[in-house]
Tab-separated table of C-alpha atoms (C1' of nucleotides) in Angstrom:
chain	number	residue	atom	x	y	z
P	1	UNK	CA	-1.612	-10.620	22.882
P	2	UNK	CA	-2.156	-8.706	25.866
P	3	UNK	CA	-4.337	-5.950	27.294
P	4	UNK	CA	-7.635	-5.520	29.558
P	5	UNK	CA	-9.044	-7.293	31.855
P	6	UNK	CA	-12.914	-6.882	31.724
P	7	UNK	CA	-13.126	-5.208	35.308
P	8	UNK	CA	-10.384	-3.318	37.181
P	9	UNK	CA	-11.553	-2.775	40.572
P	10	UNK	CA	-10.715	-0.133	43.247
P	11	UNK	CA	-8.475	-2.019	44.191
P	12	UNK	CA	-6.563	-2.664	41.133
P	13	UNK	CA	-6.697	0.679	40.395
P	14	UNK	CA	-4.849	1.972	44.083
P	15	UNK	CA	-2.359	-0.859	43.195
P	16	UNK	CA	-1.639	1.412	39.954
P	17	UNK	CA	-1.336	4.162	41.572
P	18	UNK	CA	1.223	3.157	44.118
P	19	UNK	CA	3.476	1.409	42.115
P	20	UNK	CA	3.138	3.913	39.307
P	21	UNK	CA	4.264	6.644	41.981
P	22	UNK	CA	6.705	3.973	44.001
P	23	UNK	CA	7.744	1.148	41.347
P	24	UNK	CA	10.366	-0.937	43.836
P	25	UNK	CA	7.805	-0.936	46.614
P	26	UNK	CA	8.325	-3.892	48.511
P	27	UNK	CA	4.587	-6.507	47.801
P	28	UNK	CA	4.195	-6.283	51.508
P	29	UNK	CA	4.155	-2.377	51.945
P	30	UNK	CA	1.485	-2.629	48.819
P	31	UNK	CA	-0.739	-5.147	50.534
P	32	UNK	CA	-0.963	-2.843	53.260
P	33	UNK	CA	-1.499	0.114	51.334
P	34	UNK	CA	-4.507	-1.617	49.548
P	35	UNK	CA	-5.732	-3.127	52.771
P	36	UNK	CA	-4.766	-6.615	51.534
P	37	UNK	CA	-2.750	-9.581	52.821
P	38	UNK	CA	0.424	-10.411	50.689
P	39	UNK	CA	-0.631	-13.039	48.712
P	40	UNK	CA	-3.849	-11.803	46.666
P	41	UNK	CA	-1.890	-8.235	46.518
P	42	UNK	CA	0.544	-10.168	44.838
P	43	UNK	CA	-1.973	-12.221	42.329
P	44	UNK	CA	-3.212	-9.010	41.427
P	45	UNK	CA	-0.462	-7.462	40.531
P	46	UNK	CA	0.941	-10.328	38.236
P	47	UNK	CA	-2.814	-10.497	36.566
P	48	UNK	CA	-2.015	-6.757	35.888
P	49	UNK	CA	1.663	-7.899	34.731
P	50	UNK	CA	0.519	-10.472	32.364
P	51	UNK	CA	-2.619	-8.177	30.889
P	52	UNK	CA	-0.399	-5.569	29.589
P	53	UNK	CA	-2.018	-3.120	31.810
P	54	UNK	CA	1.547	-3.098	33.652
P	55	UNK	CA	3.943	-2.651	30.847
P	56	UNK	CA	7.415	-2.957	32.928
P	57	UNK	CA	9.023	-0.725	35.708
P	58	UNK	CA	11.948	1.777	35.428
P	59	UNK	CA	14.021	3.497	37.376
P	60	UNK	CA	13.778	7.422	36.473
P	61	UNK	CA	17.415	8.563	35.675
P	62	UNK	CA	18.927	12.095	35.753
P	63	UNK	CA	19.741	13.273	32.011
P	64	UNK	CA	22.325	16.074	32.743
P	65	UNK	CA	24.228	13.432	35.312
P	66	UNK	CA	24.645	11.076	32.423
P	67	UNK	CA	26.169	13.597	30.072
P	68	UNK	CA	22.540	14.400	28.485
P	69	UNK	CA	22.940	18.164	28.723
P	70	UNK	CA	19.479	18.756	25.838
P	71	UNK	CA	16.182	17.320	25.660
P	72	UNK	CA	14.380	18.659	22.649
P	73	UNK	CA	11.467	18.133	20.666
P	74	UNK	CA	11.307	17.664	17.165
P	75	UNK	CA	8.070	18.023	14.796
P	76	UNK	CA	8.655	16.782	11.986
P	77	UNK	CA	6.550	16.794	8.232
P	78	UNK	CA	6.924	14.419	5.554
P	79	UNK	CA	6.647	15.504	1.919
P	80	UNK	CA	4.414	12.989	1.754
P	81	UNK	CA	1.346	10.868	3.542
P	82	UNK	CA	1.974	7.184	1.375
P	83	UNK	CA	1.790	4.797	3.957
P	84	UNK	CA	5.283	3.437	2.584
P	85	UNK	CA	7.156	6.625	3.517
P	86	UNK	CA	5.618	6.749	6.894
P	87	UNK	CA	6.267	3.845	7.617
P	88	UNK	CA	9.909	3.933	6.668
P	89	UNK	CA	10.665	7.635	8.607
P	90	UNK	CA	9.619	5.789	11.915
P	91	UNK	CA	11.844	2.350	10.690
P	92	UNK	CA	14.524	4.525	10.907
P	93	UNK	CA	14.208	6.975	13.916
P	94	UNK	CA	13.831	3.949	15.667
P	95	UNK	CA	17.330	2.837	14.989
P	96	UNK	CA	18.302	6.062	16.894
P	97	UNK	CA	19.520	5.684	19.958
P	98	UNK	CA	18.750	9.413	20.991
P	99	UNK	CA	15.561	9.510	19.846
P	100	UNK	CA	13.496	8.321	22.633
P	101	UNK	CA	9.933	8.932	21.635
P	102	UNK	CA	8.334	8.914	18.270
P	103	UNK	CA	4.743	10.147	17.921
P	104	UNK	CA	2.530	9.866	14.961
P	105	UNK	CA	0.574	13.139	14.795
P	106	UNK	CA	-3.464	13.824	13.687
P	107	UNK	CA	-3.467	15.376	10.120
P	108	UNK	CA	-1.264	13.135	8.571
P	109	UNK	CA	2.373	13.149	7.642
P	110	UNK	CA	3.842	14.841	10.940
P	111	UNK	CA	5.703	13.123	13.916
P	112	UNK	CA	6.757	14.596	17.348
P	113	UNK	CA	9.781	12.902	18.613
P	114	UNK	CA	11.662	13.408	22.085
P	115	UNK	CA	15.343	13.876	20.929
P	116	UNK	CA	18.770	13.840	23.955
P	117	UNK	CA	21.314	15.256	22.929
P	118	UNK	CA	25.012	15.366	25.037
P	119	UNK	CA	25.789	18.988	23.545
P	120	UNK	CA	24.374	21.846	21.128
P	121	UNK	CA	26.951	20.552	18.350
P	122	UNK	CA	25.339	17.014	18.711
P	123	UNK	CA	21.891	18.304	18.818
P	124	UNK	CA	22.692	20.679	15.678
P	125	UNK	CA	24.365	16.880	13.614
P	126	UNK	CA	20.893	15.098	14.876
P	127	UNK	CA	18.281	18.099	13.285
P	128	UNK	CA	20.762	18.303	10.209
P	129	UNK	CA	19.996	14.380	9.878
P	130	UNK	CA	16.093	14.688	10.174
P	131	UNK	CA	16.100	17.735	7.839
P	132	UNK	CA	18.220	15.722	5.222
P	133	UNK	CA	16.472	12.607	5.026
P	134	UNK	CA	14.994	11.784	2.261
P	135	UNK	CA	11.164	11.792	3.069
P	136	UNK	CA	11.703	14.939	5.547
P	137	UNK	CA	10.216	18.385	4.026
P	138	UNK	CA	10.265	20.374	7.431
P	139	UNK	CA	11.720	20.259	10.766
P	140	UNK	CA	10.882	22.039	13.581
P	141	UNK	CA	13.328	22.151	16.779
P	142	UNK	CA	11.653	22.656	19.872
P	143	UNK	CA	14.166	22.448	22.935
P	144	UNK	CA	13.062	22.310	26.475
P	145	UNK	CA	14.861	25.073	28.698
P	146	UNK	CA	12.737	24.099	31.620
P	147	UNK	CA	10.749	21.357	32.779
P	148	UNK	CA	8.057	22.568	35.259
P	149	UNK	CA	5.552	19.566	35.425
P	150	UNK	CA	6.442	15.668	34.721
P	151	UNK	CA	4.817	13.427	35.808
P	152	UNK	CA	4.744	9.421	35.325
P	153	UNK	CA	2.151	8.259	33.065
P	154	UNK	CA	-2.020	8.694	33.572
P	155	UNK	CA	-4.373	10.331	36.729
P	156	UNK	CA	-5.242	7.361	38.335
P	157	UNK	CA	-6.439	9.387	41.718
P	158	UNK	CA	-9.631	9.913	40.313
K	1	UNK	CA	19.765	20.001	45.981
K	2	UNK	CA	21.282	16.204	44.987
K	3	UNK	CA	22.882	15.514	41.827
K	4	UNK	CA	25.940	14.416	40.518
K	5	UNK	CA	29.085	12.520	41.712
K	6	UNK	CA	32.547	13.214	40.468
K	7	UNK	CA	32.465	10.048	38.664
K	8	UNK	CA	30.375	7.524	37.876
K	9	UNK	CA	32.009	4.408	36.422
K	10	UNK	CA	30.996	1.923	33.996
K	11	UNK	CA	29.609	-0.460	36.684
K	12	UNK	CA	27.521	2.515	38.009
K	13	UNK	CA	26.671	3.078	34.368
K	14	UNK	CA	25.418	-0.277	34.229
K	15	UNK	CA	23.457	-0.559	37.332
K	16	UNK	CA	21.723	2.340	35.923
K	17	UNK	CA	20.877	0.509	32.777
K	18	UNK	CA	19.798	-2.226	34.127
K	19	UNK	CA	17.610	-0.546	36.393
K	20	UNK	CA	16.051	1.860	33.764
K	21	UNK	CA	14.752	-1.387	32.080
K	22	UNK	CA	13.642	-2.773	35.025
K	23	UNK	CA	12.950	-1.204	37.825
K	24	UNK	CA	12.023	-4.240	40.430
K	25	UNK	CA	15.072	-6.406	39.119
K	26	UNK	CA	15.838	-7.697	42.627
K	27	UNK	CA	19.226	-6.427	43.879
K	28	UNK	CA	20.626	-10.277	44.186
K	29	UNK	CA	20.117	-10.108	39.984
K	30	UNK	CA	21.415	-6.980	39.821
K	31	UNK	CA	24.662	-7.648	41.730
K	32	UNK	CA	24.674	-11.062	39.368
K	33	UNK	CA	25.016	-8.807	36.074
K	34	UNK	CA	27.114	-6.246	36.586
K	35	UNK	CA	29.483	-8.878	38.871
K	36	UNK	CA	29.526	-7.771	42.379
K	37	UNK	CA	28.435	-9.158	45.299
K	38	UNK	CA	25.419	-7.852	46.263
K	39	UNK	CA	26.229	-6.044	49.427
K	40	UNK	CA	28.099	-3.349	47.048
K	41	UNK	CA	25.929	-3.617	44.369
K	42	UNK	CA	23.281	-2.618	47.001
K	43	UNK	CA	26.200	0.266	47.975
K	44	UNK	CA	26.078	1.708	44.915
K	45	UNK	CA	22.360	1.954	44.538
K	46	UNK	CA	21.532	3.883	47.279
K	47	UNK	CA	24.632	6.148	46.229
K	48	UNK	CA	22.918	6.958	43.044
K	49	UNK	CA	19.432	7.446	44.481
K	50	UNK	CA	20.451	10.073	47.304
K	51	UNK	CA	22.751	11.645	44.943
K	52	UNK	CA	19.754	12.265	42.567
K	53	UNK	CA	20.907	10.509	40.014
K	54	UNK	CA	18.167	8.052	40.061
K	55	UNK	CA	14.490	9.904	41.012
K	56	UNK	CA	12.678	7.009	41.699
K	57	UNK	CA	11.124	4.195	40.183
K	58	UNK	CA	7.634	3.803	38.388
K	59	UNK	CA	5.526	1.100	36.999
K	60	UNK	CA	4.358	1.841	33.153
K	61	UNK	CA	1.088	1.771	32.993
K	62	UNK	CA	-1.030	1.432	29.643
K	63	UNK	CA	-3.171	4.820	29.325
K	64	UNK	CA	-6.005	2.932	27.187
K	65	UNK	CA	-6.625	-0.003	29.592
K	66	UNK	CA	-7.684	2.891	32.345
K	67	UNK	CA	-9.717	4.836	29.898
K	68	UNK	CA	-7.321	7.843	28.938
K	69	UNK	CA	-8.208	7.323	25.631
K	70	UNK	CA	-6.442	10.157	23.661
K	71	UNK	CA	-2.483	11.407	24.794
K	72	UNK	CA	-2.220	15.275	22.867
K	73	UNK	CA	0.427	17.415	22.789
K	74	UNK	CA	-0.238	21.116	23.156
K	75	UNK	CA	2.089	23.470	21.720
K	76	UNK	CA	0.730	26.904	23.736
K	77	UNK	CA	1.988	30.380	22.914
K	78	UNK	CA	1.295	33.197	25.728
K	79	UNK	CA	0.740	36.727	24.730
K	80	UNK	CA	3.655	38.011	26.803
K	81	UNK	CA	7.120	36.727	27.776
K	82	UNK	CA	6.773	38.832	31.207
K	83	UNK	CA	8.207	36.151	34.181
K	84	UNK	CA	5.140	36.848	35.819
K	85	UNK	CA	3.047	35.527	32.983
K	86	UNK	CA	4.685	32.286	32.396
K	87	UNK	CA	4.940	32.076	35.837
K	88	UNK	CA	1.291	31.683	36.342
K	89	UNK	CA	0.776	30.060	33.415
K	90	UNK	CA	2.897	27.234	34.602
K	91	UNK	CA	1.478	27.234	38.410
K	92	UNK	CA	-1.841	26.733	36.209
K	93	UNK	CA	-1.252	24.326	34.794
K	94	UNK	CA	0.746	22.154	37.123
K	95	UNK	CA	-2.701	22.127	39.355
K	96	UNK	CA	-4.432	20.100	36.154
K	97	UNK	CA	-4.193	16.231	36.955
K	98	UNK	CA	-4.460	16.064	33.306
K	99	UNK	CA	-1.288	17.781	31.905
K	100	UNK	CA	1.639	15.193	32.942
K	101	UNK	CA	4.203	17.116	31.257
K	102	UNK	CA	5.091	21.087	30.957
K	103	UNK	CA	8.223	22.223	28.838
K	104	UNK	CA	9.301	25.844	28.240
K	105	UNK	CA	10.663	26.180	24.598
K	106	UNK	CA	13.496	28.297	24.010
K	107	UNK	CA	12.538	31.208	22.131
K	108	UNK	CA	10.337	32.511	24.471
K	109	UNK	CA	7.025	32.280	25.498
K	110	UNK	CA	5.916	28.565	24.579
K	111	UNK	CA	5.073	25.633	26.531
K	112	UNK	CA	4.965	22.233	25.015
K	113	UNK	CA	2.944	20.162	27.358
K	114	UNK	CA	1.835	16.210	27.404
K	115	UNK	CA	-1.776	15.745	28.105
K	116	UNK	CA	-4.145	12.683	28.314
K	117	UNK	CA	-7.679	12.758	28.032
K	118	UNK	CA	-10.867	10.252	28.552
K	119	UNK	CA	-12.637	10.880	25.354
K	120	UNK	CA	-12.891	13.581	22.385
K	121	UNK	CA	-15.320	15.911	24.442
K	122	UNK	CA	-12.788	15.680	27.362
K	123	UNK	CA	-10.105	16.543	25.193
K	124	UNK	CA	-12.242	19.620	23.615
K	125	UNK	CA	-12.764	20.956	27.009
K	126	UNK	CA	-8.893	20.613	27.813
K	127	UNK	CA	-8.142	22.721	24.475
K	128	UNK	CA	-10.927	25.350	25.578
K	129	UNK	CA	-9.449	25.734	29.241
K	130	UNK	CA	-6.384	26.587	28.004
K	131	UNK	CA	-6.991	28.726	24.765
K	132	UNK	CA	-9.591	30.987	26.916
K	133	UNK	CA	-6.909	31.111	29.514
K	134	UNK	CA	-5.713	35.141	30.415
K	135	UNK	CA	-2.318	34.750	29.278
K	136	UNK	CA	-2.895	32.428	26.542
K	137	UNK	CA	-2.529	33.672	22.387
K	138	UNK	CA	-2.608	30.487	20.456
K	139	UNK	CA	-3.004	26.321	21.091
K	140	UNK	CA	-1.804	24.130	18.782
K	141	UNK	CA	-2.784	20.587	18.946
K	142	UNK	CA	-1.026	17.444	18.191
K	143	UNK	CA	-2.919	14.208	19.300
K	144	UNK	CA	-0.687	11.165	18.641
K	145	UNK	CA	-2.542	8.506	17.059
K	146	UNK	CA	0.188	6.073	17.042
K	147	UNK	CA	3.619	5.755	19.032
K	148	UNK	CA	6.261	4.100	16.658
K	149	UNK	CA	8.574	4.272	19.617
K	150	UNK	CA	8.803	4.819	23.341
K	151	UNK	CA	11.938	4.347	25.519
K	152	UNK	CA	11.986	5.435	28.593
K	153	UNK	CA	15.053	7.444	30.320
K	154	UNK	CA	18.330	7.858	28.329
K	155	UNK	CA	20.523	5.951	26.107
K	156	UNK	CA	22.974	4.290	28.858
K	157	UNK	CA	24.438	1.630	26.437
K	158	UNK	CA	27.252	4.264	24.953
H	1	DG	C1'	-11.047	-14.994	46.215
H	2	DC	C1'	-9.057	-14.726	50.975
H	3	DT	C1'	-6.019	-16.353	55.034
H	4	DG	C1'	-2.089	-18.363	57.439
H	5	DA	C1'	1.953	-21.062	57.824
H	6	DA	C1'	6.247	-22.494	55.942
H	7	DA	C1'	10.190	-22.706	52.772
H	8	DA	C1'	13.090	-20.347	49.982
H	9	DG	C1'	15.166	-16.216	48.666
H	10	DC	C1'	16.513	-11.297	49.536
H	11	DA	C1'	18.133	-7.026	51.890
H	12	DT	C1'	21.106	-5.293	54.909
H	13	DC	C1'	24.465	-5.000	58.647
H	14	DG	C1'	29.108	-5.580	60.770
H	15	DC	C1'	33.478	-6.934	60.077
H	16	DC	C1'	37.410	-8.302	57.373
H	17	DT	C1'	40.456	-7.844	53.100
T	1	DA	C1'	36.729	0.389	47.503
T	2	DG	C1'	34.701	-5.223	47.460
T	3	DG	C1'	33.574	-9.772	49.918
T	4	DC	C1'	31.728	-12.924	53.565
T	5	DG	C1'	28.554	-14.509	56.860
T	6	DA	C1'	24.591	-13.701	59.953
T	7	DT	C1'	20.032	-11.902	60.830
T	8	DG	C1'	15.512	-10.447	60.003
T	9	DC	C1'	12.249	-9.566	56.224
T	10	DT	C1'	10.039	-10.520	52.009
T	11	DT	C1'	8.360	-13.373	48.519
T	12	DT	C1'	6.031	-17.220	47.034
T	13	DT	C1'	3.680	-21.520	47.299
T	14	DC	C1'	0.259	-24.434	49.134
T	15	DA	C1'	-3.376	-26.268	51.997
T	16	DG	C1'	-7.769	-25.001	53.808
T	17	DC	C1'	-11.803	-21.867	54.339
DNA sequence: GCTGAAAAGCATCGCCT
DNA sequence: AGGCGATGCTTTTCAGC
């Protein structure tokens, strides 16, 4: 199991920061960001690997040039809070290719999920398969028409 | 303004998958799986990035293992759908280190946005800031206590 | 925990197909 | 468009501080 390390230092922490911002940065260009040779820049950033604090690096890809015209948001309520049902409503989002995120709200029995869709009739046969679902009581379609802020993960300036 | 190449094929299709998992795969691996020698494997890459099509690159970080202990959503309706309102709202709201995401919802007037915070009273203050904000009617908050699932990007294996 | 040197591996260029 | 070979960097290991 991973996670933590019992001290990340200033250090650690500027690591973060660059590769969160600049994630195929060459280990040399780090080390000399952080003030470090090569080698220890490297260490570090394989300790941060192997904790878990690092959880993998992607490249950030265009939606629309892929044929993702819609990005929507879906908040959906269960009829019901048994653990069981729950549990089985995220089982099977998961299976969904174009369902990319799947939050578990506060209050019990609601999810927010980040949805793609390649058109409005596609988005209209995903909501029409959340809303019929057997454990679904409500769906609520929220669909971005503009993105002015996103940003990569957590402040780490501070 | 990038974006978009009259056609991508499926070995640009795959490069992109690959590098949406990961990010650092050398471009010596890269070239190995989609079968091309690097030097046009390497080609292709840089096609995609200054066409837009890929952003960038960024290390995942875990939120919990730098102390951003809560990740809310904030589903915020403004008073007004005047472009001057959301306008500011959104120039607002950009500034806070703390919102990583801002999405305007069709329909007019509301802003989905991600947040992280350090702690419950951090989060609290958040929430305040932007329900006594001028243009702001109503906040409705939806801290995730669990995330079944989280992919980044698109679905690239169709 | 850092440095420095050295070996292996990678990125990238020019040229050829 | 893709491949080959050469060059200069980068990564990575290891000995020593």
């Amino acid at each position: 199991m991973p996670d933590s390390i019992d001290n990340l230092d200033a250090v650690d922490r500027q690591i973060l920061a660059e590769l969160q911002s600049d994630g195929r940065m060459t280990n040399v260009e780090l080390a000399r960001r952080v003030d470090l040779s090569a080698p220890p820049c490297l260490r570090r950033v394989r300790r941060l690997e192997e904790a878990g604090i690092i959880r993998g690096y992607h490249a950030e890809v265009d939606p629309v040039a892929l044929g993702w015209e819609i990005t929507f948001f879906a908040l959906v309520g269960l009829e019901s809070q048994k653990q069981t049902l729950l549990q089985a409503f995220q089982e099977e989002v998961k299976q969904w290719p174009e369902v990319r995120e799947c939050h578990m709200i506060r209050g019990g029995g609601d999810f927010l999920l980040r949805v793609v869709a390649r058109d409005t009739a596609h988005e209209n046969a995903l909501t029409n398969r959340l809303t019929s679902h057997a454990t679904v009581s409500r769906v609520q379609t929220l669909q971005t028409i503009h993105t002015a802020k996103q940003v990569p993960g957590v402040p780490l300036e501070m």
